[in-house]
Short mmCIF file of C-alpha atoms in Angstrom, two decimals:
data_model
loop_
_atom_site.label_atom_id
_atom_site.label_comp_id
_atom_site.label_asym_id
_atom_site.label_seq_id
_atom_site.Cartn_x
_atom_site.Cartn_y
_atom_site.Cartn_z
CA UNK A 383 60.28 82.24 77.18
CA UNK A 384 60.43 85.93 77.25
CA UNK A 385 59.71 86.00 80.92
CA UNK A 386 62.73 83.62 81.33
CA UNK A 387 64.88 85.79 79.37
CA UNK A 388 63.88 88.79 81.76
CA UNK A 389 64.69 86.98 84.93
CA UNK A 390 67.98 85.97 83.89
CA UNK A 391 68.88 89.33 82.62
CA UNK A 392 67.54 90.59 85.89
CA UNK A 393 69.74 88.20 87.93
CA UNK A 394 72.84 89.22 85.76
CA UNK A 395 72.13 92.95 86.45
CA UNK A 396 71.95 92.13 90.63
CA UNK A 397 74.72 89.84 90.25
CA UNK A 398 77.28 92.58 88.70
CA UNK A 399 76.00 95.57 90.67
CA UNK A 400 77.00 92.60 93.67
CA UNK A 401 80.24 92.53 92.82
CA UNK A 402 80.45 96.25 92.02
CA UNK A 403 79.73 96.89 95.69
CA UNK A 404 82.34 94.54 96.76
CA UNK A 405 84.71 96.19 94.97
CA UNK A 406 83.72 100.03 96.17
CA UNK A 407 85.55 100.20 99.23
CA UNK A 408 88.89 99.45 97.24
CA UNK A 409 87.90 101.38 94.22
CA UNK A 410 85.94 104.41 95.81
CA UNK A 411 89.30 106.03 98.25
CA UNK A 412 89.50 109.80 97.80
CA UNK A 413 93.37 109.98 99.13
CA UNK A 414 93.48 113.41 100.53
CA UNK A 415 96.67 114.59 98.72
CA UNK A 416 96.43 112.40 96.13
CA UNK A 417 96.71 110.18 93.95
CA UNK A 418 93.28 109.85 92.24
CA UNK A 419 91.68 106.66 90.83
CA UNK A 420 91.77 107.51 87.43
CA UNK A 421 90.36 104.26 85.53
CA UNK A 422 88.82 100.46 87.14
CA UNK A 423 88.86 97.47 84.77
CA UNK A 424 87.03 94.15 85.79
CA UNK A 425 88.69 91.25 85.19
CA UNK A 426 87.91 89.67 81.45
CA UNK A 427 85.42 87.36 81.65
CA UNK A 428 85.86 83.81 82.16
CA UNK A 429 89.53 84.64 83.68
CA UNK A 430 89.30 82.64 87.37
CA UNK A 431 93.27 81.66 87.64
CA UNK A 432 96.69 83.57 86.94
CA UNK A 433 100.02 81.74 87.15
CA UNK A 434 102.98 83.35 89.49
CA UNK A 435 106.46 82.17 89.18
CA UNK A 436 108.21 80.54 92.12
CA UNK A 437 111.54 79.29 93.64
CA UNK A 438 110.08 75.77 93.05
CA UNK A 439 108.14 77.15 89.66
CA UNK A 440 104.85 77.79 88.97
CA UNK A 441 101.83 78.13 90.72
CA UNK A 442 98.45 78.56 89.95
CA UNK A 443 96.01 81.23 91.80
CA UNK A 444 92.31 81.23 91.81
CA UNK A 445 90.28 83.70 91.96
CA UNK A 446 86.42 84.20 92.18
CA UNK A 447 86.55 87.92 90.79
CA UNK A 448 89.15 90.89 90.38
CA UNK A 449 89.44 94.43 89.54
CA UNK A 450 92.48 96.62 88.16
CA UNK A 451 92.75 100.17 89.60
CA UNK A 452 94.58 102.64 88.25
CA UNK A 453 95.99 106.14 90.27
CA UNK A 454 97.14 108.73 88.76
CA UNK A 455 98.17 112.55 89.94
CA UNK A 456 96.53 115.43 87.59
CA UNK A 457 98.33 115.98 84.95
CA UNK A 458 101.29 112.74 85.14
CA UNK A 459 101.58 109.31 84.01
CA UNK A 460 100.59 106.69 86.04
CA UNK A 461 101.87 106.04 89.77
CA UNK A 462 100.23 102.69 90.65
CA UNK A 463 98.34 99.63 89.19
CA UNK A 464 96.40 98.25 91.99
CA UNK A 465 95.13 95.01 91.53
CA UNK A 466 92.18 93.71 93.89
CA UNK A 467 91.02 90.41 93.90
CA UNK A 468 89.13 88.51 95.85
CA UNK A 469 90.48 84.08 96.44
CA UNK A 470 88.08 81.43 96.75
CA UNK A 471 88.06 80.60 101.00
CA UNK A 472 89.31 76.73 100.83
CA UNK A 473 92.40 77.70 98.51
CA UNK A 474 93.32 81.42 99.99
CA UNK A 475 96.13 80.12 101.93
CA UNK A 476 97.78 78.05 99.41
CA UNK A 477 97.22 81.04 97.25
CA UNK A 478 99.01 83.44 99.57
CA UNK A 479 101.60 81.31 100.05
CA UNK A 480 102.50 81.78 96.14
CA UNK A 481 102.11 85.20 95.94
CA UNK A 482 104.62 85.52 98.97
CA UNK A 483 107.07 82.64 96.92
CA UNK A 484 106.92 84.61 94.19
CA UNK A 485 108.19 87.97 96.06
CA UNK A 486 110.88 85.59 96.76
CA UNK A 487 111.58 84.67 93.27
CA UNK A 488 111.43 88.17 92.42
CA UNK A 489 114.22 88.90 94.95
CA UNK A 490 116.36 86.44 94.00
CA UNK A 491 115.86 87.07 90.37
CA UNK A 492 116.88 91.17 90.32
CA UNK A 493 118.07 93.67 91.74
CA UNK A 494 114.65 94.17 94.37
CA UNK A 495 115.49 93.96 97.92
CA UNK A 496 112.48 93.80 100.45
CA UNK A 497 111.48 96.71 102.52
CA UNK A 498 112.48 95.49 106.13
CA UNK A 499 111.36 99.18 107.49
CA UNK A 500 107.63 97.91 106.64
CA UNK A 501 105.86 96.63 109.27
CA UNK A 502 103.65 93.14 109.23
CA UNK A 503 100.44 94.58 109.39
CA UNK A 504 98.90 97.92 108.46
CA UNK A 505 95.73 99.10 109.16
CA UNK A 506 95.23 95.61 109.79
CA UNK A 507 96.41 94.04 106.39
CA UNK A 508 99.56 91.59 106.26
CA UNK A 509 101.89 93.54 103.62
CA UNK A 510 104.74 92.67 102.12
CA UNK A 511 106.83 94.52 99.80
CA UNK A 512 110.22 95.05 97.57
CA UNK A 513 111.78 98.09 96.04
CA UNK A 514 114.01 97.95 93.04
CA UNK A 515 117.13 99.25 94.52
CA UNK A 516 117.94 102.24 91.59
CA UNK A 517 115.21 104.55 90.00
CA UNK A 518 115.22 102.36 86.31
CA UNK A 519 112.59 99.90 84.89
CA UNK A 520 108.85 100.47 84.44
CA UNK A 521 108.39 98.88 87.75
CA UNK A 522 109.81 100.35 91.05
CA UNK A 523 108.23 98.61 93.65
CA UNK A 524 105.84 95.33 94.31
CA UNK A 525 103.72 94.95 97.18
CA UNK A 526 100.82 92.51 98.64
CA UNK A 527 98.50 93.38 100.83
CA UNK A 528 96.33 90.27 102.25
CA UNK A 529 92.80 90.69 104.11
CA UNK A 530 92.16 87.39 105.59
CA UNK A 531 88.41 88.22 106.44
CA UNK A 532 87.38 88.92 103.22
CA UNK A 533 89.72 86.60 100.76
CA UNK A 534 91.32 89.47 99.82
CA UNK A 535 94.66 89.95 98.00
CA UNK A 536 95.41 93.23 97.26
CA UNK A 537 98.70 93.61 94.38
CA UNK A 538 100.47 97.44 94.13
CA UNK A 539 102.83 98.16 91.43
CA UNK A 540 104.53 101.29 92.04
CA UNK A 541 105.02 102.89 88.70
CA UNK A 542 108.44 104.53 87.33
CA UNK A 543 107.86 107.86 85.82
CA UNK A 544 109.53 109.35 82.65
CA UNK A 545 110.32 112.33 82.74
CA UNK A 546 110.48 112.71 86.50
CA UNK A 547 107.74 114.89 88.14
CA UNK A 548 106.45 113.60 91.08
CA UNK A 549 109.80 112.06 92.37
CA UNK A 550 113.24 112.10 91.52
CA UNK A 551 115.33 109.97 93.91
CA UNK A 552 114.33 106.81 95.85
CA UNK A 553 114.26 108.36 98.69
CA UNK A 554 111.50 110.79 97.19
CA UNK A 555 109.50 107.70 96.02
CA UNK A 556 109.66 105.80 99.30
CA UNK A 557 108.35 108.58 101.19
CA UNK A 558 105.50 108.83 98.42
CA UNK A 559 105.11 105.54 98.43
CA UNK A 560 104.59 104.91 101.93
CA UNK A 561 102.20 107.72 102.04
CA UNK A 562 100.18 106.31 100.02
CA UNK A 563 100.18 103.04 101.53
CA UNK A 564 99.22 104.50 104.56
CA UNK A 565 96.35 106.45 102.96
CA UNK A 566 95.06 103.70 100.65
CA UNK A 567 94.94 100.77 103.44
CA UNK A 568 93.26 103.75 106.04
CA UNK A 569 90.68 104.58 103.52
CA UNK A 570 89.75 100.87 102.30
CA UNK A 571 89.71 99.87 106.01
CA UNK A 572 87.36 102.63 106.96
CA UNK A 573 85.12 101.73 103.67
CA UNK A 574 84.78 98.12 104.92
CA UNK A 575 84.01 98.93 108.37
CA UNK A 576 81.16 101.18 107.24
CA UNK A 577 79.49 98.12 104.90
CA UNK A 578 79.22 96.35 107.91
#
């Protein structure tokens, strides 16, 4: 019995330090000017769906594991919760498909409008993305990132900031933001290529 008890506690250990590693190339990026990874939550256990809002209503999202990653610049509030999760292969499409509705149900339900200056892929990811159009609410900007290799759906909320340090305008946060999309997709793209 007590050698049963070891091997399954022995096959729990390899199985999280598994999915640790498939997590480090999202939750390892050293962005050169910043921001820093500042905290990494797993998802709780047991969760495997969330629920996004649509045009048509709701739809449901599975996922086989998921990770919250949270950037921050020294000394500031956060600038971006990064959620990374990783969809089960026979339902990623219908899953993408309701993350993209429900950009559409967030445009139609707010003041967002959807950042036509972005381009379809970067560093090899589809993106997608809105920007609230005025510098109020906790949230100032929404974008998906999908990696159709790995099942991947990557989620970035671009954070307001009260007082105002890092940016003051929207034209300031665009430029920050797009830096760091830029830096972010670069560095998880060169991470993945080197686990290969």
């Amino acid at each position: 019995m007590a050698a049963a008890c070891t091997l399954i506690s022995v096959l729990m250990v390899a199985q999280q330090s598994t999915q640790t590693e498939s997590f480090s190339p999202y939750t390892s990026c050293h962005l050169p000017e910043g921001p820093d990874v500042v905290d990494v939550t797993p998802l709780a256990p047991g969760i495997k769906t969330r629920t996004v809002q649509t045009l048509t209503g709701y739809a449901t999202v599975r996922m086989l594991d998921g990770r919250r990653i949270m950037f921050a610049y020294p000394g500031e509030d956060f600038y971006a919760n990064v959620k990374v999760e990783f969809l089960p292969a026979d339902s990623y499409a219908a899953s993408k498909s309701a993350l993209n509705d429900n950009i559409d149900y967030l445009l139609a339900s707010g003041d967002n409008a959807r950042n036509y200056k972005l381009k379809p892929k970067l560093n090899k990811f589809e993106i997608t993305g809105i920007d609230r159009a005025k510098r109020e609410g906790g949230v100032l900007g929404v974008y998906l990132l999908f990696d159709a290799p790995t099942h991947a759906v990557i989620t970035i909320y671009f954070l307001n900031q009260e007082p105002p340090k890092r940016f003051k305008t929207m034209a300031e946060y665009a430029a920050l933001r797009d830096r760091f999309l830029a830096a972010y997709t670069s560095c998880i793209r060169a991470n993945l290529k080197s686990a290969h």
